[in-house]
GROMACS .gro file of C-alpha atoms in nm:
model
  449
    1MET     CA    1 -21.405  16.869  -6.076
    2ALA     CA    2 -21.654  16.727  -6.317
    3GLY     CA    3 -21.917  16.917  -6.509
    4ALA     CA    4 -21.712  17.225  -6.595
    5HIS     CA    5 -21.849  17.505  -6.810
    6ASP     CA    6 -21.710  17.446  -7.161
    7GLU     CA    7 -21.462  17.716  -7.264
    8ARG     CA    8 -21.375  17.573  -7.607
    9SER     CA    9 -21.578  17.839  -7.787
   10LEU     CA   10 -21.343  18.097  -7.639
   11SER     CA   11 -21.028  17.902  -7.709
   12LEU     CA   12 -21.107  17.862  -8.080
   13ARG     CA   13 -21.163  18.230  -8.154
   14ASP     CA   14 -20.821  18.360  -8.241
   15LEU     CA   15 -20.599  18.057  -8.243
   16GLN     CA   16 -20.308  18.012  -8.481
   17PRO     CA   17 -20.191  17.660  -8.571
   18SER     CA   18 -19.892  17.547  -8.370
   19THR     CA   19 -19.583  17.519  -8.588
   20LEU     CA   20 -19.392  17.289  -8.357
   21ASP     CA   21 -19.518  17.027  -8.116
   22VAL     CA   22 -19.256  17.037  -7.844
   23TYR     CA   23 -19.468  16.907  -7.557
   24LYS     CA   24 -19.327  16.562  -7.493
   25PRO     CA   25 -19.166  16.396  -7.195
   26VAL     CA   26 -18.797  16.481  -7.187
   27ARG     CA   27 -18.686  16.258  -6.903
   28ASN     CA   28 -18.809  15.943  -6.735
   29SER     CA   29 -18.906  16.137  -6.423
   30VAL     CA   30 -19.129  16.365  -6.627
   31PHE     CA   31 -19.295  16.069  -6.793
   32PHE     CA   32 -19.348  15.894  -6.458
   33LEU     CA   33 -19.503  16.200  -6.298
   34SER     CA   34 -19.738  16.253  -6.590
   35LEU     CA   35 -19.835  15.887  -6.602
   36PHE     CA   36 -19.898  15.866  -6.228
   37CYS     CA   37 -20.112  16.178  -6.220
   38CYS     CA   38 -20.312  16.067  -6.525
   39LEU     CA   39 -20.389  15.746  -6.338
   40LEU     CA   40 -20.453  15.939  -6.018
   41TYR     CA   41 -20.724  16.151  -6.176
   42ALA     CA   42 -20.866  15.883  -6.403
   43GLY     CA   43 -21.200  15.914  -6.226
   44ALA     CA   44 -21.235  16.283  -6.309
   45LYS     CA   45 -21.378  16.393  -6.642
   46GLU     CA   46 -21.108  16.653  -6.698
   47ALA     CA   47 -20.776  16.728  -6.531
   48GLU     CA   48 -20.858  17.087  -6.449
   49ALA     CA   49 -20.842  17.275  -6.121
   50CYS     CA   50 -20.551  17.302  -5.878
   51GLY     CA   51 -20.297  17.037  -5.784
   52GLN     CA   52 -20.216  16.934  -5.428
   53GLN     CA   53 -19.917  17.164  -5.368
   54THR     CA   54 -20.120  17.457  -5.498
   55HIS     CA   55 -20.420  17.369  -5.280
   56THR     CA   56 -20.216  17.349  -4.962
   57TRP     CA   57 -20.027  17.672  -5.040
   58ILE     CA   58 -20.356  17.856  -5.097
   59SER     CA   59 -20.488  17.753  -4.755
   60LEU     CA   60 -20.169  17.845  -4.572
   61LYS     CA   61 -20.151  18.179  -4.754
   62ALA     CA   62 -20.518  18.249  -4.678
   63LEU     CA   63 -20.436  18.193  -4.312
   64GLU     CA   64 -20.167  18.461  -4.334
   65LEU     CA   65 -20.419  18.700  -4.491
   66LEU     CA   66 -20.678  18.664  -4.215
   67PRO     CA   67 -20.707  18.965  -3.985
   68GLU     CA   68 -20.630  18.913  -3.619
   69SER     CA   69 -20.934  18.721  -3.495
   70PRO     CA   70 -21.044  18.406  -3.310
   71LEU     CA   71 -21.046  18.222  -3.645
   72ARG     CA   72 -20.688  18.318  -3.722
   73ARG     CA   73 -20.577  18.218  -3.374
   74LEU     CA   74 -20.753  17.882  -3.406
   75LEU     CA   75 -20.606  17.798  -3.747
   76SER     CA   76 -20.260  17.926  -3.649
   77ASP     CA   77 -20.235  17.670  -3.369
   78PRO     CA   78 -19.974  17.416  -3.482
   79ALA     CA   79 -20.207  17.142  -3.357
   80GLN     CA   80 -20.457  17.236  -3.632
   81HIS     CA   81 -20.205  17.267  -3.915
   82GLU     CA   82 -20.232  16.901  -4.016
   83MET     CA   83 -20.612  16.905  -4.050
   84LEU     CA   84 -20.613  17.234  -4.240
   85VAL     CA   85 -20.365  17.092  -4.491
   86ASN     CA   86 -20.530  16.751  -4.520
   87GLY     CA   87 -20.875  16.904  -4.559
   88SER     CA   88 -20.732  17.114  -4.841
   89MET     CA   89 -20.639  16.792  -5.024
   90PHE     CA   90 -20.914  16.551  -4.920
   91PRO     CA   91 -21.173  16.601  -5.200
   92ASP     CA   92 -20.936  16.477  -5.470
   93GLY     CA   93 -20.882  16.141  -5.299
   94GLY     CA   94 -21.194  15.998  -5.456
   95TYR     CA   95 -21.058  16.065  -5.804
   96ALA     CA   96 -20.745  15.873  -5.711
   97ILE     CA   97 -20.944  15.553  -5.657
   98ASP     CA   98 -21.217  15.630  -5.912
   99HIS     CA   99 -21.486  15.669  -5.644
  100PRO     CA  100 -21.766  15.929  -5.643
  101TYR     CA  101 -21.691  16.038  -5.286
  102GLY     CA  102 -21.426  16.272  -5.428
  103GLU     CA  103 -21.667  16.466  -5.645
  104ALA     CA  104 -21.921  16.483  -5.362
  105ALA     CA  105 -21.660  16.623  -5.121
  106HIS     CA  106 -21.603  16.926  -5.344
  107TRP     CA  107 -21.949  17.073  -5.299
  108ALA     CA  108 -22.178  17.253  -5.056
  109PRO     CA  109 -22.389  16.952  -4.947
  110PHE     CA  110 -22.081  16.788  -4.794
  111HIS     CA  111 -21.939  17.111  -4.653
  112ARG     CA  112 -22.265  17.228  -4.496
  113ALA     CA  113 -22.330  16.883  -4.351
  114TYR     CA  114 -21.987  16.897  -4.187
  115LEU     CA  115 -22.063  17.244  -4.049
  116ARG     CA  116 -22.392  17.121  -3.900
  117TRP     CA  117 -22.217  16.816  -3.754
  118ILE     CA  118 -21.969  17.045  -3.575
  119GLN     CA  119 -22.255  17.257  -3.439
  120GLU     CA  120 -22.434  16.945  -3.313
  121GLN     CA  121 -22.129  16.790  -3.149
  122PHE     CA  122 -21.963  17.093  -2.990
  123ASP     CA  123 -22.042  17.430  -2.836
  124ALA     CA  124 -21.952  17.767  -2.982
  125PRO     CA  125 -21.701  17.923  -3.020
  126TYR     CA  126 -21.554  17.580  -3.112
  127ASP     CA  127 -21.211  17.656  -2.972
  128ASP     CA  128 -21.199  17.331  -2.776
  129PRO     CA  129 -20.897  17.139  -2.914
  130VAL     CA  130 -21.112  16.859  -3.059
  131ALA     CA  131 -21.370  17.095  -3.207
  132ALA     CA  132 -21.093  17.312  -3.349
  133THR     CA  133 -20.954  17.011  -3.536
  134HIS     CA  134 -21.284  16.973  -3.720
  135VAL     CA  135 -21.311  17.347  -3.787
  136ALA     CA  136 -20.964  17.337  -3.944
  137PHE     CA  137 -21.062  17.042  -4.163
  138LEU     CA  138 -21.383  17.219  -4.269
  139MET     CA  139 -21.188  17.531  -4.365
  140GLY     CA  140 -20.952  17.315  -4.571
  141LEU     CA  141 -21.248  17.156  -4.751
  142THR     CA  142 -21.396  17.497  -4.824
  143SER     CA  143 -21.063  17.624  -4.952
  144HIS     CA  144 -21.031  17.330  -5.190
  145GLY     CA  145 -21.380  17.361  -5.335
  146LEU     CA  146 -21.366  17.737  -5.383
  147ALA     CA  147 -21.013  17.726  -5.524
  148ASP     CA  148 -21.119  17.480  -5.793
  149GLU     CA  149 -21.426  17.684  -5.884
  150TYR     CA  150 -21.244  18.015  -5.911
  151TYR     CA  151 -20.933  17.871  -6.080
  152ASP     CA  152 -21.135  17.696  -6.349
  153ALA     CA  153 -21.368  17.990  -6.412
  154THR     CA  154 -21.085  18.236  -6.470
  155PHE     CA  155 -20.723  18.119  -6.478
  156PHE     CA  156 -20.788  17.786  -6.647
  157ALA     CA  157 -21.030  17.954  -6.888
  158ALA     CA  158 -20.763  18.210  -6.979
  159SER     CA  159 -20.504  17.941  -7.039
  160ARG     CA  160 -20.750  17.758  -7.263
  161VAL     CA  161 -20.729  18.066  -7.486
  162HIS     CA  162 -20.367  18.177  -7.450
  163ASP     CA  163 -20.209  17.830  -7.437
  164ALA     CA  164 -20.448  17.660  -7.681
  165ARG     CA  165 -20.341  17.438  -7.967
  166SER     CA  166 -20.589  17.432  -8.251
  167ASP     CA  167 -20.479  17.083  -8.353
  168ASP     CA  168 -20.521  16.938  -8.003
  169LEU     CA  169 -20.844  17.013  -7.817
  170ASP     CA  170 -20.733  16.781  -7.535
  171HIS     CA  171 -20.410  16.973  -7.482
  172HIS     CA  172 -20.517  17.086  -7.133
  173ASP     CA  173 -20.590  16.739  -7.000
  174ASN     CA  174 -20.275  16.749  -6.784
  175PHE     CA  175 -20.313  17.112  -6.682
  176ASP     CA  176 -20.356  17.056  -6.308
  177THR     CA  177 -20.038  16.851  -6.269
  178GLN     CA  178 -19.820  17.070  -6.490
  179THR     CA  179 -19.933  17.395  -6.329
  180ASP     CA  180 -19.885  17.237  -5.987
  181VAL     CA  181 -19.521  17.179  -6.084
  182LEU     CA  182 -19.495  17.536  -6.211
  183PHE     CA  183 -19.643  17.683  -5.896
  184ALA     CA  184 -19.434  17.472  -5.661
  185ALA     CA  185 -19.124  17.583  -5.852
  186ALA     CA  186 -19.227  17.950  -5.847
  187SER     CA  187 -19.337  17.961  -5.483
  188GLY     CA  188 -19.088  17.718  -5.332
  189HIS     CA  189 -19.381  17.547  -5.159
  190ARG     CA  190 -19.311  17.174  -5.141
  191LEU     CA  191 -19.520  17.024  -4.864
  192GLU     CA  192 -19.517  16.653  -4.783
  193PRO     CA  193 -19.845  16.604  -4.594
  194SER     CA  194 -19.968  16.321  -4.377
  195ALA     CA  195 -20.274  16.110  -4.459
  196THR     CA  196 -20.456  16.155  -4.126
  197LEU     CA  197 -20.830  16.218  -4.157
  198PRO     CA  198 -21.124  16.277  -3.917
  199MET     CA  199 -21.293  15.960  -4.035
  200GLU     CA  200 -21.595  15.964  -3.801
  201PRO     CA  201 -21.774  16.271  -3.944
  202ILE     CA  202 -21.663  16.189  -4.300
  203LEU     CA  203 -21.826  15.845  -4.289
  204HIS     CA  204 -22.131  15.980  -4.107
  205ILE     CA  205 -22.195  16.243  -4.376
  206PHE     CA  206 -22.146  16.009  -4.669
  207ASP     CA  207 -22.365  15.741  -4.514
  208HIS     CA  208 -22.642  15.933  -4.336
  209VAL     CA  209 -22.659  16.265  -4.524
  210LEU     CA  210 -22.547  16.203  -4.882
  211ASP     CA  211 -22.645  15.834  -4.896
  212LEU     CA  212 -22.317  15.745  -5.063
  213GLU     CA  213 -22.153  15.410  -4.991
  214VAL     CA  214 -21.783  15.425  -4.917
  215GLU     CA  215 -21.557  15.244  -4.672
  216ALA     CA  216 -21.293  15.391  -4.445
  217ASP     CA  217 -21.016  15.190  -4.610
  218GLN     CA  218 -21.115  15.328  -4.952
  219ILE     CA  219 -21.098  15.685  -4.824
  220GLN     CA  220 -20.766  15.619  -4.655
  221ARG     CA  221 -20.620  15.473  -4.974
  222GLY     CA  222 -20.732  15.778  -5.170
  223GLN     CA  223 -20.562  16.012  -4.921
  224GLU     CA  224 -20.240  15.811  -4.934
  225LEU     CA  225 -20.235  15.838  -5.313
  226LEU     CA  226 -20.268  16.216  -5.275
  227GLN     CA  227 -19.964  16.202  -5.049
  228THR     CA  228 -19.773  16.034  -5.329
  229ALA     CA  229 -19.894  16.290  -5.584
  230ALA     CA  230 -19.781  16.577  -5.359
  231TRP     CA  231 -19.439  16.415  -5.316
  232LEU     CA  232 -19.398  16.363  -5.690
  233VAL     CA  233 -19.484  16.725  -5.766
  234ALA     CA  234 -19.250  16.846  -5.491
  235THR     CA  235 -18.974  16.637  -5.651
  236GLY     CA  236 -19.061  16.735  -6.006
  237SER     CA  237 -19.068  17.104  -5.922
  238GLN     CA  238 -18.695  17.085  -5.848
  239ASN     CA  239 -18.618  16.922  -6.183
  240PRO     CA  240 -18.526  17.183  -6.449
  241SER     CA  241 -18.635  16.951  -6.730
  242GLU     CA  242 -18.976  16.900  -6.576
  243ILE     CA  243 -19.024  17.272  -6.517
  244ALA     CA  244 -18.922  17.343  -6.876
  245THR     CA  245 -19.169  17.085  -7.005
  246ALA     CA  246 -19.453  17.246  -6.812
  247HIS     CA  247 -19.355  17.593  -6.937
  248ILE     CA  248 -19.347  17.472  -7.297
  249ALA     CA  249 -19.690  17.316  -7.261
  250TYR     CA  250 -19.851  17.619  -7.094
  251PRO     CA  251 -19.634  17.930  -7.144
  252TRP     CA  252 -19.902  18.184  -7.048
  253ALA     CA  253 -19.993  17.990  -6.734
  254GLY     CA  254 -19.626  17.952  -6.646
  255GLU     CA  255 -19.571  18.326  -6.672
  256HIS     CA  256 -19.875  18.419  -6.462
  257ILE     CA  257 -19.911  18.129  -6.216
  258ASP     CA  258 -19.800  18.348  -5.924
  259ASP     CA  259 -19.922  18.681  -6.066
  260GLU     CA  260 -20.126  18.877  -5.810
  261GLY     CA  261 -20.272  19.084  -6.094
  262VAL     CA  262 -20.438  18.790  -6.273
  263SER     CA  263 -20.784  18.672  -6.173
  264GLY     CA  264 -20.785  18.317  -6.042
  265SER     CA  265 -20.410  18.285  -5.990
  266PRO     CA  266 -20.326  18.109  -5.661
  267PRO     CA  267 -20.232  18.433  -5.479
  268VAL     CA  268 -20.567  18.587  -5.575
  269ILE     CA  269 -20.753  18.268  -5.483
  270ALA     CA  270 -20.593  18.288  -5.138
  271GLU     CA  271 -20.750  18.634  -5.095
  272ALA     CA  272 -21.089  18.492  -5.192
  273VAL     CA  273 -21.051  18.195  -4.958
  274ALA     CA  274 -20.960  18.419  -4.664
  275ALA     CA  275 -21.273  18.625  -4.727
  276GLN     CA  276 -21.487  18.312  -4.763
  277TRP     CA  277 -21.351  18.166  -4.440
  278GLN     CA  278 -21.454  18.476  -4.247
  279ALA     CA  279 -21.809  18.448  -4.380
  280LEU     CA  280 -21.819  18.075  -4.301
  281TRP     CA  281 -21.684  18.132  -3.950
  282ALA     CA  282 -21.962  18.384  -3.883
  283VAL     CA  283 -22.222  18.132  -4.003
  284LEU     CA  284 -22.068  17.860  -3.786
  285GLN     CA  285 -22.093  18.091  -3.484
  286GLY     CA  286 -22.455  18.176  -3.567
  287GLU     CA  287 -22.363  18.542  -3.611
  288GLN     CA  288 -22.439  18.598  -3.980
  289SER     CA  289 -22.688  18.507  -4.251
  290PHE     CA  290 -22.652  18.515  -4.628
  291ASN     CA  291 -22.823  18.853  -4.655
  292ASP     CA  292 -22.574  19.008  -4.414
  293LEU     CA  293 -22.291  18.941  -4.661
  294PRO     CA  294 -22.409  18.792  -4.992
  295VAL     CA  295 -22.080  18.848  -5.176
  296SER     CA  296 -21.749  18.755  -5.016
  297PHE     CA  297 -21.512  18.849  -5.301
  298SER     CA  298 -21.517  18.992  -5.652
  299TRP     CA  299 -21.280  19.060  -5.939
  300PRO     CA  300 -21.160  19.315  -6.029
  301ARG     CA  301 -21.074  19.418  -5.677
  302GLU     CA  302 -21.238  19.731  -5.543
  303GLY     CA  303 -21.079  20.037  -5.704
  304GLU     CA  304 -20.889  19.835  -5.966
  305ALA     CA  305 -20.978  19.813  -6.335
  306LEU     CA  306 -21.019  19.517  -6.566
  307SER     CA  307 -20.717  19.496  -6.793
  308HIS     CA  308 -20.934  19.438  -7.105
  309ARG     CA  309 -21.282  19.543  -7.216
  310GLN     CA  310 -21.328  19.337  -7.534
  311GLY     CA  311 -21.568  19.043  -7.531
  312GLY     CA  312 -21.410  18.701  -7.579
  313VAL     CA  313 -21.090  18.808  -7.406
  314PRO     CA  314 -21.054  18.619  -7.076
  315GLU     CA  315 -20.919  18.926  -6.897
  316SER     CA  316 -21.250  19.107  -6.952
  317ARG     CA  317 -21.432  18.855  -6.731
  318VAL     CA  318 -21.589  18.979  -6.408
  319ALA     CA  319 -21.599  18.721  -6.128
  320VAL     CA  320 -21.826  18.737  -5.824
  321ILE     CA  321 -21.807  18.487  -5.537
  322LEU     CA  322 -22.113  18.434  -5.320
  323SER     CA  323 -22.062  18.368  -4.950
  324ALA     CA  324 -22.296  18.067  -4.976
  325ALA     CA  325 -22.355  17.822  -5.259
  326ILE     CA  326 -22.654  17.878  -5.486
  327ASP     CA  327 -22.918  17.606  -5.500
  328ARG     CA  328 -23.025  17.610  -5.867
  329ALA     CA  329 -22.792  17.800  -6.096
  330ALA     CA  330 -23.075  17.853  -6.347
  331GLN     CA  331 -23.221  18.112  -6.109
  332LEU     CA  332 -22.973  18.365  -6.240
  333SER     CA  333 -23.111  18.349  -6.594
  334GLU     CA  334 -23.469  18.329  -6.466
  335PHE     CA  335 -23.439  18.646  -6.259
  336GLY     CA  336 -23.177  18.811  -6.480
  337SER     CA  337 -22.859  18.997  -6.390
  338VAL     CA  338 -22.794  19.353  -6.504
  339VAL     CA  339 -22.482  19.555  -6.581
  340ARG     CA  340 -22.538  19.928  -6.562
  341ASP     CA  341 -22.331  20.217  -6.691
  342GLY     CA  342 -22.512  20.504  -6.525
  343ASP     CA  343 -22.865  20.482  -6.666
  344SER     CA  344 -22.761  20.256  -6.956
  345VAL     CA  345 -22.781  19.876  -6.955
  346VAL     CA  346 -22.477  19.696  -7.096
  347PRO     CA  347 -22.541  19.374  -7.296
  348HIS     CA  348 -22.365  19.084  -7.130
  349SER     CA  349 -22.388  18.717  -7.039
  350SER     CA  350 -22.360  18.579  -6.687
  351ALA     CA  351 -22.378  18.235  -6.529
  352PHE     CA  352 -22.274  18.028  -6.232
  353PHE     CA  353 -21.965  17.870  -6.384
  354TYR     CA  354 -22.015  17.530  -6.221
  355ARG     CA  355 -22.392  17.555  -6.216
  356ASP     CA  356 -22.594  17.410  -5.924
  357ARG     CA  357 -22.460  17.437  -5.569
  358SER     CA  358 -22.163  17.651  -5.665
  359HIS     CA  359 -22.040  17.997  -5.564
  360VAL     CA  360 -21.871  18.165  -5.861
  361VAL     CA  361 -22.065  18.386  -6.103
  362VAL     CA  362 -21.887  18.504  -6.417
  363ALA     CA  363 -21.998  18.791  -6.640
  364ASP     CA  364 -21.867  18.865  -6.989
  365PRO     CA  365 -21.950  19.157  -7.222
  366GLU     CA  366 -22.148  19.078  -7.535
  367THR     CA  367 -21.918  19.301  -7.741
  368GLU     CA  368 -21.715  19.507  -7.496
  369TRP     CA  369 -21.750  19.681  -7.164
  370PRO     CA  370 -21.774  20.059  -7.191
  371ALA     CA  371 -21.480  20.266  -7.074
  372ALA     CA  372 -21.612  20.374  -6.738
  373GLU     CA  373 -21.494  20.454  -6.390
  374ARG     CA  374 -21.797  20.291  -6.232
  375LEU     CA  375 -22.006  20.006  -6.371
  376GLN     CA  376 -22.251  19.804  -6.164
  377PHE     CA  377 -22.303  19.429  -6.194
  378VAL     CA  378 -22.636  19.365  -6.024
  379LEU     CA  379 -22.744  19.027  -5.888
  380PRO     CA  380 -23.123  18.996  -5.866
  381GLU     CA  381 -23.324  18.958  -5.550
  382GLY     CA  382 -23.486  18.620  -5.501
  383LEU     CA  383 -23.174  18.406  -5.551
  384GLU     CA  384 -23.199  18.108  -5.317
  385THR     CA  385 -22.897  17.938  -5.165
  386TYR     CA  386 -22.847  17.569  -5.098
  387ASP     CA  387 -22.917  17.647  -4.729
  388GLY     CA  388 -23.258  17.793  -4.820
  389ASP     CA  389 -23.171  18.160  -4.763
  390VAL     CA  390 -23.323  18.398  -5.019
  391LEU     CA  391 -23.159  18.721  -5.131
  392ASP     CA  392 -23.402  18.986  -5.014
  393GLU     CA  393 -23.281  19.272  -5.233
  394PRO     CA  394 -23.061  19.322  -5.541
  395VAL     CA  395 -22.687  19.332  -5.476
  396SER     CA  396 -22.470  19.572  -5.678
  397ILE     CA  397 -22.105  19.490  -5.729
  398PRO     CA  398 -21.914  19.792  -5.863
  399PHE     CA  399 -21.628  19.750  -6.107
  400ARG     CA  400 -21.433  19.974  -6.342
  401THR     CA  401 -21.266  19.946  -6.680
  402VAL     CA  402 -21.069  20.269  -6.658
  403PRO     CA  403 -20.771  20.278  -6.421
  404VAL     CA  404 -20.764  20.535  -6.147
  405VAL     CA  405 -20.556  20.832  -6.260
  406PRO     CA  406 -20.357  20.960  -5.964
  407GLU     CA  407 -20.392  21.330  -5.899
  408PRO     CA  408 -20.072  21.530  -5.947
  409PRO     CA  409 -19.904  21.618  -5.620
  410VAL     CA  410 -19.991  21.960  -5.486
  411GLU     CA  411 -19.682  22.182  -5.473
  412GLN     CA  412 -19.632  22.354  -5.142
  413GLY     CA  413 -19.442  22.675  -5.084
  414CYS     CA  414 -19.214  22.865  -5.319
  415SER     CA  415 -19.127  22.705  -5.651
  416CYS     CA  416 -18.767  22.813  -5.602
  417SER     CA  417 -18.731  22.580  -5.308
  418HIS     CA  418 -18.477  22.300  -5.340
  419GLY     CA  419 -18.417  21.994  -5.129
  420GLU     CA  420 -18.595  21.910  -4.808
  421GLY     CA  421 -18.553  22.248  -4.640
  422GLY     CA  422 -18.837  22.428  -4.819
  423PRO     CA  423 -18.880  22.802  -4.876
  424TRP     CA  424 -18.736  22.909  -4.540
  425ASP     CA  425 -18.398  22.750  -4.617
  426ALA     CA  426 -18.393  22.928  -4.952
  427PHE     CA  427 -18.471  23.257  -4.780
  428ALA     CA  428 -18.191  23.199  -4.530
  429TRP     CA  429 -17.944  23.137  -4.814
  430MET     CA  430 -18.051  23.462  -4.982
  431LEU     CA  431 -17.987  23.656  -4.660
  432LEU     CA  432 -17.648  23.489  -4.618
  433LEU     CA  433 -17.543  23.574  -4.974
  434LEU     CA  434 -17.665  23.931  -4.929
  435GLY     CA  435 -17.456  23.961  -4.611
  436ILE     CA  436 -17.145  23.829  -4.789
  437ASN     CA  437 -17.190  24.080  -5.071
  438LEU     CA  438 -17.232  24.369  -4.827
  439ARG     CA  439 -16.917  24.271  -4.633
  440SER     CA  440 -16.723  24.233  -4.957
  441GLY     CA  441 -16.835  24.579  -5.068
  442ASN     CA  442 -16.728  24.735  -4.738
  443ARG     CA  443 -16.380  24.580  -4.768
  444HIS     CA  444 -16.338  24.728  -5.117
  445HIS     CA  445 -16.442  25.070  -4.996
  446GLY     CA  446 -16.191  25.052  -4.707
  447ARG     CA  447 -15.897  24.974  -4.941
  448SER     CA  448 -15.974  25.257  -5.179
  449GLY     CA  449 -15.986  25.504  -4.892
   0.00000   0.00000   0.00000
């Protein structure tokens, strides 16, 4: 994904020089994988974002997280599995052949054009088998785009700090491939997808909506190269040497790649994608506008606390995901966001991480967030989406920096109670012991008489 927000200012803050450069290919298979993927993504400015195994896992996990609903039933149909998976990979195909269609396929103009094409070609609720195929592909596209945005804004940004090398500012250039190996190894997800695509709407959108020249055979070749990349990662993720190489290169990322408590990790992205899909499904059905649900997901999760408060520490970053892409990202600075601690305003910076036509807003404290059970990050009214919807009132996203302290359990009954029986069992034992003592006393009296 080109045009990423530059995180080097963060990564240079507290770095110590590396004493040993151990990141080097250790076997021919490692070298081949790295070389192939460098060539594969030669058209991209930086090798950030998620790899193909990670992308497909995120979509399949998001499907599991959906509540019982028509959308879940549609995507769970085995007939739609192929298009969901292939849509989750499709945007990277352009990078593989150094063609701009790949970059274009990551963003809202392509996604919204596909949504409108579905609405024009089919009738709601789009559960016809042919319509459902296109819905599944659209959901895969959306998953891919959002996953890259959220991953780069949080997880990749954190690795740029924790796994940085002060003597090598390009150290993360192979991050997507290496973390794809790490995640496939950790999750056991090793999918070998097909290269089937719904070519008719794809070509229509590029030609008639985005005015971008591309041929079907170019797109097909890009998808087939993604197939090869997925196969290589699936193979490499079973190679101990390759896994070790990736861990050495990115130890923090390797430790947290499947951590549900780290913002932007694939399991957390799957939660965000599932929420985004539900919002998109409602828009597709004509049941919901942007103002009905402006925010689809935020980090920290409701009721959970940020793990750090200090500015410059990646874990102090708040992330907010809009249900629809913004038009001009500069609107946020023009209108101004606010973080409130009661009646106080907390100095902070905020921005759409990938700028225009993106979804993910990040907020960082200027010095540190206050220790508080309830802070409010407020998005201003007036924000306009790519679709032309305007936020008609401010939206407050609560977050906390102090963990919830569980209340001590309330003791019930007598403190002398033991076990599961409670006070009545204790009382019964007392009566029994009293009866034994009385009988024993009577026997003694009888013998002395």
